[in-house]
Short mmCIF file of C-alpha atoms in Angstrom, two decimals:
data_model
loop_
_atom_site.label_atom_id
_atom_site.label_comp_id
_atom_site.label_asym_id
_atom_site.label_seq_id
_atom_site.Cartn_x
_atom_site.Cartn_y
_atom_site.Cartn_z
CA MET Z 271 -9.72 7.79 -5.71
CA ALA Z 272 -6.97 9.77 -4.05
CA VAL Z 273 -4.10 8.00 -2.32
CA ILE Z 274 -4.46 8.38 1.45
CA LYS Z 275 -1.38 9.43 3.42
CA ALA Z 276 -1.32 7.62 6.77
CA THR Z 277 0.95 7.66 9.81
CA ASP Z 278 1.14 5.62 13.00
CA SER Z 279 -1.43 7.96 14.57
CA ASP Z 280 -4.19 7.21 12.04
CA PHE Z 281 -3.14 3.94 10.36
CA ASN Z 282 -5.54 1.71 12.34
CA ASP Z 283 -8.38 4.17 11.73
CA VAL Z 284 -7.75 3.93 7.97
CA LEU Z 285 -7.72 0.11 8.14
CA ASN Z 286 -10.95 0.06 10.15
CA ALA Z 287 -12.71 2.58 7.90
CA ASN Z 288 -12.04 0.62 4.70
CA GLN Z 289 -12.83 -3.06 4.03
CA ASN Z 290 -10.08 -3.46 1.40
CA VAL Z 291 -6.76 -1.62 1.71
CA VAL Z 292 -3.49 -1.73 -0.20
CA VAL Z 293 -0.56 0.00 1.48
CA LYS Z 294 2.62 1.22 -0.15
CA TYR Z 295 5.46 1.58 2.36
CA TYR Z 296 8.14 3.97 1.18
CA ALA Z 297 11.00 6.19 2.31
CA ASP Z 298 11.92 9.62 0.98
CA TRP Z 299 15.43 8.44 0.05
CA CYS Z 300 14.13 5.41 -1.91
CA GLY Z 301 14.42 5.99 -5.66
CA ASN Z 302 12.27 3.00 -6.63
CA CYS Z 303 9.60 4.23 -4.22
CA ARG Z 304 9.51 7.62 -5.95
CA LEU Z 305 9.40 5.96 -9.38
CA PHE Z 306 6.44 3.79 -8.31
CA SER Z 307 4.34 6.68 -6.96
CA PRO Z 308 2.70 7.63 -10.31
CA LYS Z 309 1.87 3.95 -10.97
CA PHE Z 310 0.29 3.64 -7.51
CA LYS Z 311 -1.77 6.80 -8.14
CA ARG Z 312 -2.87 5.46 -11.55
CA MET Z 313 -3.94 2.15 -9.96
CA SER Z 314 -5.94 4.06 -7.33
CA ASP Z 315 -7.88 5.69 -10.19
CA ASP Z 316 -8.49 2.36 -11.98
CA GLU Z 317 -12.21 1.52 -12.14
CA GLN Z 318 -11.62 -2.14 -11.22
CA PHE Z 319 -10.21 -1.00 -7.86
CA THR Z 320 -12.96 1.45 -6.85
CA ASN Z 321 -13.72 -0.42 -3.61
CA ILE Z 322 -10.08 -0.47 -2.46
CA ALA Z 323 -8.37 2.24 -0.41
CA PHE Z 324 -4.83 3.04 -1.56
CA VAL Z 325 -2.60 4.19 1.29
CA ASP Z 326 0.94 5.63 1.43
CA VAL Z 327 2.94 5.11 4.63
CA ASN Z 328 6.42 6.49 5.23
CA ALA Z 329 8.18 3.43 6.67
CA GLU Z 330 10.78 5.56 8.45
CA THR Z 331 8.37 7.77 10.35
CA SER Z 332 5.68 5.15 11.07
CA PRO Z 333 7.38 2.19 12.80
CA GLU Z 334 4.14 0.73 14.21
CA ALA Z 335 2.44 0.59 10.80
CA ARG Z 336 5.66 -0.86 9.38
CA LYS Z 337 5.71 -3.63 12.02
CA LEU Z 338 2.08 -4.61 11.29
CA ALA Z 339 3.11 -5.69 7.78
CA GLY Z 340 6.62 -6.92 8.59
CA VAL Z 341 8.27 -4.54 6.13
CA THR Z 342 11.66 -5.89 5.03
CA ASN Z 343 12.48 -3.87 1.93
CA LEU Z 344 11.28 -0.79 0.06
CA PRO Z 345 9.04 -0.25 -1.73
CA PHE Z 346 6.92 -2.76 0.17
CA PHE Z 347 3.23 -3.44 -0.37
CA ALA Z 348 0.64 -5.00 1.93
CA VAL Z 349 -3.04 -5.78 1.47
CA PHE Z 350 -5.50 -5.75 4.35
CA LYS Z 351 -9.10 -7.02 4.37
CA GLY Z 352 -11.34 -6.12 7.29
CA GLY Z 353 -8.31 -4.75 9.14
CA GLN Z 354 -6.40 -8.04 8.86
CA LEU Z 355 -3.17 -8.52 6.91
CA VAL Z 356 -3.78 -10.76 3.87
CA ASP Z 357 -0.40 -10.77 2.11
CA THR Z 358 2.70 -8.69 1.36
CA ILE Z 359 5.31 -8.24 -1.34
CA ALA Z 360 8.51 -6.26 -1.75
CA ALA Z 361 8.46 -5.23 -5.39
CA SER Z 362 8.73 -2.34 -7.79
CA LYS Z 363 6.82 -3.94 -10.67
CA GLU Z 364 3.21 -2.90 -11.26
CA ASP Z 365 2.18 -6.43 -12.31
CA ALA Z 366 3.37 -7.84 -8.97
CA VAL Z 367 1.38 -5.24 -7.04
CA ARG Z 368 -1.74 -5.86 -9.16
CA SER Z 369 -1.43 -9.60 -8.43
CA LEU Z 370 -1.19 -8.79 -4.72
CA ILE Z 371 -4.32 -6.61 -4.90
CA HIS Z 372 -6.26 -9.41 -6.58
CA LYS Z 373 -5.70 -11.52 -3.44
CA LEU Z 374 -8.38 -9.33 -1.84
CA ASP Z 375 -10.98 -11.14 -4.02
CA VAL Z 376 -12.62 -7.94 -5.22
#
């Protein structure tokens, strides 16, 4: 599945349209964010995650979406189930993000 690009204007719509969502918060200047992008795309194509929406949010241009997850560092990941925040992690390791995704019980 393609990674969805979301902004403050459509972030809540994306959360409401998908039962399970993992969000990657990034900034254009963040090197680790850029390095993680291909891993995030690969995870979005992983068959075990077919019922999860993968979303990219620019933390600098979407302050409301950033506040919903309490972003403290970049890259920052959050999982939402039924529109509600489940858990977050600031990490650049794929294993840590996969562990976070598994908290969605899918």
